[in-house]
CSV table of C-alpha atoms in Angstrom, one decimal:
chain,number,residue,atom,x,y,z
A,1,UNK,CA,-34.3,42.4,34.7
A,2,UNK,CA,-33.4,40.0,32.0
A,3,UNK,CA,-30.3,40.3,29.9
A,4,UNK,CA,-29.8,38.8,26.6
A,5,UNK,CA,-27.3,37.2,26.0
A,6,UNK,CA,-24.4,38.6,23.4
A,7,UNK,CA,-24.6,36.9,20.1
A,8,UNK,CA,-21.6,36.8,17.8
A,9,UNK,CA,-22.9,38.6,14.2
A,10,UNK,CA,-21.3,36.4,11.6
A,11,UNK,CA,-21.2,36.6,7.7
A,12,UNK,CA,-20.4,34.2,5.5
A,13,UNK,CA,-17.9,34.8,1.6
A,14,UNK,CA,-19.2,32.5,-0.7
A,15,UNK,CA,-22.7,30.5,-1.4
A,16,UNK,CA,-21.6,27.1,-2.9
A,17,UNK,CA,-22.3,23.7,-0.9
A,18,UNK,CA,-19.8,24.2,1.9
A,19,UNK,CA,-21.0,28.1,2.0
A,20,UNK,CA,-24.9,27.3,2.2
A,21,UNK,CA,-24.4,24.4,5.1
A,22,UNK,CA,-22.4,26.8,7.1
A,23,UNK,CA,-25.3,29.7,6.7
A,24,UNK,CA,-27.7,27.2,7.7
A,25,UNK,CA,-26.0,26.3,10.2
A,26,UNK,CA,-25.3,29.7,11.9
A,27,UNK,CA,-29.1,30.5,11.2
A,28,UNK,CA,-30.1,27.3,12.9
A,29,UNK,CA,-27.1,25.5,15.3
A,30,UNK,CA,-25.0,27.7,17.0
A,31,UNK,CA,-27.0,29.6,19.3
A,32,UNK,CA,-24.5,31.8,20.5
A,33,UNK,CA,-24.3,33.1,16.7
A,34,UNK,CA,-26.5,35.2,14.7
A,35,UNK,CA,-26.5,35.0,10.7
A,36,UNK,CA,-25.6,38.6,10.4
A,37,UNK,CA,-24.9,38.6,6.0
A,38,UNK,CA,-24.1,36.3,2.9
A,39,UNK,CA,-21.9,37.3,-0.1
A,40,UNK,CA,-21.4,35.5,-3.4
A,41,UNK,CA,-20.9,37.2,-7.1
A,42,UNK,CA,-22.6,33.9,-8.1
A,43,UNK,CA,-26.0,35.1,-9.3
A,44,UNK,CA,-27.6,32.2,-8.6
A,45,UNK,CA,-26.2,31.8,-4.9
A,46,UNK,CA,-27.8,35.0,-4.2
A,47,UNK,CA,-30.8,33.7,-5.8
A,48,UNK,CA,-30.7,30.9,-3.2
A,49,UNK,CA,-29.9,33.5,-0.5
A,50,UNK,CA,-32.9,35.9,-1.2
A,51,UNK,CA,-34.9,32.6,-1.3
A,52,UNK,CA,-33.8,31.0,1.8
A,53,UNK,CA,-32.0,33.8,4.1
A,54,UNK,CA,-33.3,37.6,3.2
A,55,UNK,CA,-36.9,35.9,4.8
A,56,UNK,CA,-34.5,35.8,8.3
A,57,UNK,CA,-33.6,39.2,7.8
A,58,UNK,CA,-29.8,38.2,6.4
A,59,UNK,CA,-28.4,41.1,4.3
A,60,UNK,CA,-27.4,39.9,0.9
A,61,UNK,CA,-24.5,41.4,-0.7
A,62,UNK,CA,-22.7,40.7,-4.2
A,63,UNK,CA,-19.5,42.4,-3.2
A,64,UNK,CA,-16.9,41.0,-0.2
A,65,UNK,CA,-15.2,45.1,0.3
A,66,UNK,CA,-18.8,46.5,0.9
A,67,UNK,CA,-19.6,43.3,2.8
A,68,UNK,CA,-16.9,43.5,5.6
A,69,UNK,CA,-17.4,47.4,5.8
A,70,UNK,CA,-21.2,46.3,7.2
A,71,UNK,CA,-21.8,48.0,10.7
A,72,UNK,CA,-22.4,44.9,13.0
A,73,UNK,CA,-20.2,42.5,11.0
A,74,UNK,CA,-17.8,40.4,13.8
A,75,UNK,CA,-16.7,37.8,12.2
A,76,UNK,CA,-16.7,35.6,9.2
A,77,UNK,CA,-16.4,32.3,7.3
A,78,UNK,CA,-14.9,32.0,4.2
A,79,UNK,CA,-15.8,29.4,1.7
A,80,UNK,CA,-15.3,31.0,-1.3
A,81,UNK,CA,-13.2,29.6,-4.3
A,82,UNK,CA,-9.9,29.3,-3.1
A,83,UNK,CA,-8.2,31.3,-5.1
A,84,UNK,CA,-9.9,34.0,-3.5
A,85,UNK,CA,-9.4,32.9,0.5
A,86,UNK,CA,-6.2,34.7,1.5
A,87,UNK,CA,-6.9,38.1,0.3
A,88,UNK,CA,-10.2,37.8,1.6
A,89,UNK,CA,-8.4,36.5,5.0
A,90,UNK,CA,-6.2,39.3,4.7
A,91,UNK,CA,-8.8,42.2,4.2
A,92,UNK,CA,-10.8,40.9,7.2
A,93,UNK,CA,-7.7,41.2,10.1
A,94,UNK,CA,-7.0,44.8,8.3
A,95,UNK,CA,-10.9,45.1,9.4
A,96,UNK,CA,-10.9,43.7,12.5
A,97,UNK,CA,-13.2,41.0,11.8
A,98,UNK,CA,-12.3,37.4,12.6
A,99,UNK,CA,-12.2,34.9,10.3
A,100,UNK,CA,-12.9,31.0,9.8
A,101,UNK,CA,-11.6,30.4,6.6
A,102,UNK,CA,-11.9,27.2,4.9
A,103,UNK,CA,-8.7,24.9,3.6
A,104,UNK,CA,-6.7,25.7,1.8
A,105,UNK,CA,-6.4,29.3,2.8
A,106,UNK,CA,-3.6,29.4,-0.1
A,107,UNK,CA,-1.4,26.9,-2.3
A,108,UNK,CA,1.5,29.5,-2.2
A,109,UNK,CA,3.4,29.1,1.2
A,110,UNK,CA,4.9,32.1,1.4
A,111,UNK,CA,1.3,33.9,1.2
A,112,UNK,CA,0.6,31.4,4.4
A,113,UNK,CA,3.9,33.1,6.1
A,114,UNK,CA,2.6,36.3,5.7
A,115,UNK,CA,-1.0,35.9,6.7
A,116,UNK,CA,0.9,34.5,9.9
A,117,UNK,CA,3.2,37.8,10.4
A,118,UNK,CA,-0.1,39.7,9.8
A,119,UNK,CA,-2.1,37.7,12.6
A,120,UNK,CA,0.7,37.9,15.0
A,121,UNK,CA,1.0,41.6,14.4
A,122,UNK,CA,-2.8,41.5,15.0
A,123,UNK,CA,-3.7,39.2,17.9
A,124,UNK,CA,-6.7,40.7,19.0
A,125,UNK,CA,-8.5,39.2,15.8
A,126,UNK,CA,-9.2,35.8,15.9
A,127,UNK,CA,-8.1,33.8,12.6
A,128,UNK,CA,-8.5,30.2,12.3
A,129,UNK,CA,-8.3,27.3,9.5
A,130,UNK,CA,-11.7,24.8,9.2
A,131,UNK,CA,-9.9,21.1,9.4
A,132,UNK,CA,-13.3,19.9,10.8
A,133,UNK,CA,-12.4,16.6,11.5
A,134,UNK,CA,-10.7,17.2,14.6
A,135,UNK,CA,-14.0,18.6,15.9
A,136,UNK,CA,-15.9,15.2,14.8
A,137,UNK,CA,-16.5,13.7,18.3
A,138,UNK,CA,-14.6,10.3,16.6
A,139,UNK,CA,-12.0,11.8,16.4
A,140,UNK,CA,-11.5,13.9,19.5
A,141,UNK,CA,-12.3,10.4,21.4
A,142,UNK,CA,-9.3,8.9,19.8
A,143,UNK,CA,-7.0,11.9,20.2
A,144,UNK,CA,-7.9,11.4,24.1
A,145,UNK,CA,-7.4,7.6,24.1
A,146,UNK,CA,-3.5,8.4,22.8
A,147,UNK,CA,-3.6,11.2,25.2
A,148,UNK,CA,-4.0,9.4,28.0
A,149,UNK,CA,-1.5,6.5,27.0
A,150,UNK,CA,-4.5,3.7,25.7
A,151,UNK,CA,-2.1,2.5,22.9
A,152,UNK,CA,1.6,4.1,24.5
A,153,UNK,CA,3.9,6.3,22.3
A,154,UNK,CA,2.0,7.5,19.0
A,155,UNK,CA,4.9,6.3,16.5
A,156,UNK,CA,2.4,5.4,12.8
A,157,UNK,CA,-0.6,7.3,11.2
A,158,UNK,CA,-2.4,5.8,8.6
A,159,UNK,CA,-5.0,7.5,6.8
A,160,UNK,CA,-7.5,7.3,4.2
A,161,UNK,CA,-9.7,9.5,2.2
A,162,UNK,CA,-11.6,8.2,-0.4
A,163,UNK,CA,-14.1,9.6,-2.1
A,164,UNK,CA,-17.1,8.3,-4.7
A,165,UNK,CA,-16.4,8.6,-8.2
A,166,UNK,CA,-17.8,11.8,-9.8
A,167,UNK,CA,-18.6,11.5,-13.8
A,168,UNK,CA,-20.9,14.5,-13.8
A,169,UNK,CA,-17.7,17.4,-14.7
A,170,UNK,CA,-18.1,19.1,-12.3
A,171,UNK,CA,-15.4,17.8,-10.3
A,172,UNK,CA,-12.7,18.4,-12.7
A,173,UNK,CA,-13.2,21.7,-13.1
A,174,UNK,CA,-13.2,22.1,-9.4
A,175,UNK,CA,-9.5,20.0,-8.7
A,176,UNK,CA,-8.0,22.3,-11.9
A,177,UNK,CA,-7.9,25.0,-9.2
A,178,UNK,CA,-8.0,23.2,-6.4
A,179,UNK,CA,-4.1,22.9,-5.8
A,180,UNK,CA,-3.8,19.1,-6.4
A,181,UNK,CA,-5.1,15.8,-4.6
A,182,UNK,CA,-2.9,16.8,-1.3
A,183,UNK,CA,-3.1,20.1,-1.2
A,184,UNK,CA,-7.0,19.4,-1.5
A,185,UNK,CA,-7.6,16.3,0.7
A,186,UNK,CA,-4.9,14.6,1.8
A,187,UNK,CA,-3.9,17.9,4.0
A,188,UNK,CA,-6.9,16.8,6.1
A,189,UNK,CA,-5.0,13.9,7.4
A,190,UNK,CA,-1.8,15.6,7.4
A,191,UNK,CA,-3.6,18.0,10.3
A,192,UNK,CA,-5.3,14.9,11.5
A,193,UNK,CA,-1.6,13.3,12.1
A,194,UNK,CA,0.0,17.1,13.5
A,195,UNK,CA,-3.1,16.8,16.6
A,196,UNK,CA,-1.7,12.9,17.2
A,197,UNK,CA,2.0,13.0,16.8
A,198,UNK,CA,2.3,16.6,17.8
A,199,UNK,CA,1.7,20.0,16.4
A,200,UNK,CA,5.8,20.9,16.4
A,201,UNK,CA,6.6,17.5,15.0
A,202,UNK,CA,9.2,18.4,11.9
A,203,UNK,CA,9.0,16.5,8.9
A,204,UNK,CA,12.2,14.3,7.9
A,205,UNK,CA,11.7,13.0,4.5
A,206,UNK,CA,8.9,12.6,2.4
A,207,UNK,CA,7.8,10.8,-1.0
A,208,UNK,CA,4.7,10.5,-2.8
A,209,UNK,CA,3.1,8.7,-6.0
A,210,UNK,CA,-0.5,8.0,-8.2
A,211,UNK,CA,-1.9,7.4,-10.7
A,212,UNK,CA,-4.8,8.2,-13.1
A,213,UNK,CA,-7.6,5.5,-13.2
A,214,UNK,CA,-10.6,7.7,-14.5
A,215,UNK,CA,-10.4,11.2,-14.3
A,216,UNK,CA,-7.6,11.5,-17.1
A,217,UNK,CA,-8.3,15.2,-17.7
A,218,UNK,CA,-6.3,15.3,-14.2
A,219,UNK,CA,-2.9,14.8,-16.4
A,220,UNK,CA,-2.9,18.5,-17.6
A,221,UNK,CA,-2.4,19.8,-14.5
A,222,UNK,CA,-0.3,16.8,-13.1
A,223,UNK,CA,-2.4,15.3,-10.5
A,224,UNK,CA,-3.5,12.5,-10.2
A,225,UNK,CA,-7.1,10.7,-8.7
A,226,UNK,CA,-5.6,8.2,-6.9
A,227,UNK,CA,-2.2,8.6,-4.2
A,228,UNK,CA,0.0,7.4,-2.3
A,229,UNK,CA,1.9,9.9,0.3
A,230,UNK,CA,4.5,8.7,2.9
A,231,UNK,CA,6.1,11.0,5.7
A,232,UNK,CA,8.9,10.3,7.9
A,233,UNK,CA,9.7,12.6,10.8
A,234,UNK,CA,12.1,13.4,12.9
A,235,UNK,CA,12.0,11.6,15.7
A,236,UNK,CA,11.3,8.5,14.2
A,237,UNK,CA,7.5,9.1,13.1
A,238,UNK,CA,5.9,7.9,10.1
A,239,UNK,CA,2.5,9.4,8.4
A,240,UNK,CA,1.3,7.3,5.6
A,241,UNK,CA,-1.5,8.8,3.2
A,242,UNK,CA,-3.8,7.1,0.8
A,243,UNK,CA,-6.4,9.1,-1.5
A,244,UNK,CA,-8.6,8.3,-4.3
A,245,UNK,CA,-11.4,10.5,-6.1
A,246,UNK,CA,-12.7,7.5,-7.5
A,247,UNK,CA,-14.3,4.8,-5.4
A,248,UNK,CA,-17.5,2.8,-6.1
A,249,UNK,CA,-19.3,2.6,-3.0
A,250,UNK,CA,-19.4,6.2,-1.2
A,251,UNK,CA,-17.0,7.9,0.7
A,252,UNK,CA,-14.6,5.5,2.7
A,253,UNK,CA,-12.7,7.7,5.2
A,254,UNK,CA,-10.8,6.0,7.9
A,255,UNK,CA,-7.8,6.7,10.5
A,256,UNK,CA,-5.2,4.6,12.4
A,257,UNK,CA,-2.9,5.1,15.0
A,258,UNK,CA,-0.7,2.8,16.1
A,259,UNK,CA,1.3,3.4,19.1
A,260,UNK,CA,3.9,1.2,21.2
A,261,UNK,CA,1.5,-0.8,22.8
A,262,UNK,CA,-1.6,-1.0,20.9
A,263,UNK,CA,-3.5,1.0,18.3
A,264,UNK,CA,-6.8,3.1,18.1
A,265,UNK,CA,-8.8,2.7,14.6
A,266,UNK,CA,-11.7,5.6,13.2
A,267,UNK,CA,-14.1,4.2,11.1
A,268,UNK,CA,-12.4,1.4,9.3
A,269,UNK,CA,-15.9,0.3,7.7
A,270,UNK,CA,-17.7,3.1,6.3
A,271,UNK,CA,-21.4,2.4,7.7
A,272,UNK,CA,-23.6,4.4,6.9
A,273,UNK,CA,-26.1,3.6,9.9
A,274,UNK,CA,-26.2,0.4,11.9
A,275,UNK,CA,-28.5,-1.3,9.6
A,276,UNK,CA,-27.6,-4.8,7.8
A,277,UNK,CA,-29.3,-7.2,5.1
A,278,UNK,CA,-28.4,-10.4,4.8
A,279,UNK,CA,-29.4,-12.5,2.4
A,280,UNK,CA,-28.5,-14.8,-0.8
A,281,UNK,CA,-25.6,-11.7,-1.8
A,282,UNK,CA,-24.2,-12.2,1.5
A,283,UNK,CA,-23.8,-9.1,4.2
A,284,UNK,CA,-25.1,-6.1,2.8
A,285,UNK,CA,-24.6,-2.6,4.7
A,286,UNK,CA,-24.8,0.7,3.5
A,287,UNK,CA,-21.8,3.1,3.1
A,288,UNK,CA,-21.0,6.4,3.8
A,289,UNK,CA,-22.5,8.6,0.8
A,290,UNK,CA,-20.5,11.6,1.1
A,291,UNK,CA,-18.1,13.6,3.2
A,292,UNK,CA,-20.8,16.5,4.2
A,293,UNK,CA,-23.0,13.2,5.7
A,294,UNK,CA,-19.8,11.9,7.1
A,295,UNK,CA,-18.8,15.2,9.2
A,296,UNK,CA,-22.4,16.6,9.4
A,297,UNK,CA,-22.0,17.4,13.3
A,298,UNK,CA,-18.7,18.2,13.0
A,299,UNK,CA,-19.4,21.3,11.0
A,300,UNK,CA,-21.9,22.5,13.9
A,301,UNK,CA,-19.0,21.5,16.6
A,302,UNK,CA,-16.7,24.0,14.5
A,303,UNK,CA,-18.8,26.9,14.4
A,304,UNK,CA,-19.5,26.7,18.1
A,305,UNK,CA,-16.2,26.1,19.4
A,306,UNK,CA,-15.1,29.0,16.7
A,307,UNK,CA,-17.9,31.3,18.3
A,308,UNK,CA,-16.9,30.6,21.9
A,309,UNK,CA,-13.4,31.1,22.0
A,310,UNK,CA,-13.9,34.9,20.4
A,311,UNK,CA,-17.1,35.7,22.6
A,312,UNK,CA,-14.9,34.1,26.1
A,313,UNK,CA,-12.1,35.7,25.2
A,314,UNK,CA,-10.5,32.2,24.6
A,315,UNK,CA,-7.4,30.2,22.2
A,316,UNK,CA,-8.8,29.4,19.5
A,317,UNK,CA,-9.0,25.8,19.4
A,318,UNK,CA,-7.0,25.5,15.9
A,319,UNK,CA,-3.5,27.1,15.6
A,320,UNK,CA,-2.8,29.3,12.3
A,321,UNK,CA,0.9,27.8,12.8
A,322,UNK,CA,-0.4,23.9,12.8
A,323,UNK,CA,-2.2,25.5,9.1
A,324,UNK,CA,1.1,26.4,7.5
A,325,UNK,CA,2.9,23.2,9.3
A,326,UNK,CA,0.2,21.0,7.4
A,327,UNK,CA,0.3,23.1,3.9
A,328,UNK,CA,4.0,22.9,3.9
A,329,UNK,CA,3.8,19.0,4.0
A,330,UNK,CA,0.9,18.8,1.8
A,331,UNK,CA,2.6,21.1,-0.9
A,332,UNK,CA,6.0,19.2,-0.3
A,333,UNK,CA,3.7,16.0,-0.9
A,334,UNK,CA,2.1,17.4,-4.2
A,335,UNK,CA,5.9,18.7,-5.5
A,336,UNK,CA,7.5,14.6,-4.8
A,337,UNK,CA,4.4,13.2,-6.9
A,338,UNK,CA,5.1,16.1,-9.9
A,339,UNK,CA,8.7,15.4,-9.6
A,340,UNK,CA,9.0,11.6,-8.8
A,341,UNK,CA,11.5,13.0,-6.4
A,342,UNK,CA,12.5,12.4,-2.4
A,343,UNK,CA,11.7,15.4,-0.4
A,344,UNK,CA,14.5,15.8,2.8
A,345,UNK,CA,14.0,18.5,5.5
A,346,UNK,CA,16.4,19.4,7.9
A,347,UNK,CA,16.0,19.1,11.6
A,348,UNK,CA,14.0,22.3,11.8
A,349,UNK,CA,11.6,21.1,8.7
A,350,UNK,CA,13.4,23.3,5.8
A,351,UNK,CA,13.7,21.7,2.8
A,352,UNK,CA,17.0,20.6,2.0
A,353,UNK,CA,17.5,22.1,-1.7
């Protein structure tokens, strides 16, 4: 007799880009999953659901509470506006379903503290934060070169996010709610830096700055689309951060970690592919286009390991604690480049008022 094998029914909250390349790629990737239902209140989201998932028998629904009532419903991802991710975090655990939920989960880190208390108080349903860059397979090949001593102690983290310059609009309506340029981006590298230096690393002192170059819109809601973010921690670590929203080429994301006897480097030239021109202009290689391009795989890599760990009974491969560690710095970050001001912490990562 042949058994087939369980399948994980997932949903996923919200149909914008990141919403429709994580239904495609439960429909199509993760084989252990099954595309169980969409929700958006967007109507034409739906309109792209009924076009491109009701044909694969996905249920459609306009409204998250009758969603996550759905007989069958296990788990699911939430990419919906941000505003909207910690209740709809919240209302999952009260339901029992587990949830990837994409970053930020909030901008308030209290909210973070209690959607901690909440998991804790609930630990037989999975809740986990989507950094997908620690599942690109870059990435995880460095973390395993420092962990097995390639470059020594891990002591400096340098990291870059830059992104191509956007002059269609839509993009500053999206960072007006987006909890500023660190909260938004730059807390990617903060995780990035927590899986090298240590999760329980503390932060010391911290300091950031920017400036406007295009995007001047950004100075109503003081951020800025290009930064600078530098954090020291205790033990004698130092992060350093620098974003922009505004480059000319495509997306130029890169990582270094330099270590007491050597360092390990993640894409320091943006290639697109491994194709060159040269002629009378000189060298010519394509870059990067965008960040969905860049971590492509990764996205797949973070749905299956998500998948596994609930159907094995597993950790899941992301702490919730590591999420408020990194939103703490990153809103700490965000607060020095309002304020001008030096953030300290003391030796337990408090902020020193």
């Amino acid at each position: 007799m042949v058994t087939t094998p369980r399948k994980l029914n997932i949903g996923v909250v919200g149909l914008g880009r990141m919403g429709q390349r994580h239904a495609l790629n439960v429909l199509h990737y993760v084989p252990r999953a099954r595309l169980h239902s969409v929700c958006s209140v967007a109507p034409h989201e739906l309109q792209w659901a009924k076009d491109y998932l009701q044909p694969e028998g996905v249920k459609i629904f306009s409204e998250y509470d009758q969603m996550i009532r759905t007989p069958g419903l296990e788990a699911v991802v939430i990419a919906s506006p941000t505003a909207l991710h910690i209740d709809q975090t919240l209302v999952a655990i009260e339901h029992g379903i587990h949830a990837l939920c994409e970053k930020p989960v909030t901008t308030d880190l209290s909210l973070m503290r209690e959607l901690l208390e909440v998991a804790e108080r609930s630990p037989s349903t999975k809740v986990m934060v989507g950094f997908v860059r620690r599942f690109d397979e870059q990435y995880q090949a460095a973390l395993r070169k420092v962990q097995q001593g390639a470059i020594g102690d891990p002591i400096v983290v340098r990291s870059q996010g830059a992104e191509k310059l956007d002059k269609s609009g839509f993009f500053i309506e999206y960072a007006r709610q987006s909890g500023g340029i660190f909260v938004d981006t730059v807390v990617h590298d903060i995780d990035l830096t927590l899986s090298f230096l240590g999760e329980d690393i503390k932060p010391k002192a911290l300091w950031a700055t920017g400036l406007i170059s295009h995007h001047h819109e950004l100075k109503d809601c003081h951020d800025v689309d290009n930064a600078v973010g530098v954090v020291e921690f205790w033990g004698g670590k130092i992060a350093y951060y620098y974003h922009s929203r505004t480059t000319a080429h495509g997306y130029d994301n890169c990582t270094e970690i330099i270590g007491t006897e050597g360092k390990v480097s993640i894409n320091l030239v943006p290639h697109n592919n491994r194709v060159q021109i040269s002629n009378s202009s000189g060298i010519l290689q394509d870059a990067t286009p965008g960040w969905i391009d860049r971590y492509r795989e990764a996205f797949v890599a973070e749905l299956n390991q998500f998948t596994n760990s609930i159907l094995d009974g597993n950790e899941l491969p992301l702490r919730l604690k590591s999420a408020y560690s990194g939103l703490q710095i990153a809103l700490s970050l965000q607060e020095s480049l309002r304020t001008g001001c030096r953030i300290e912490f003391d030796e337990n990562g408090v902020p020193i008022e």
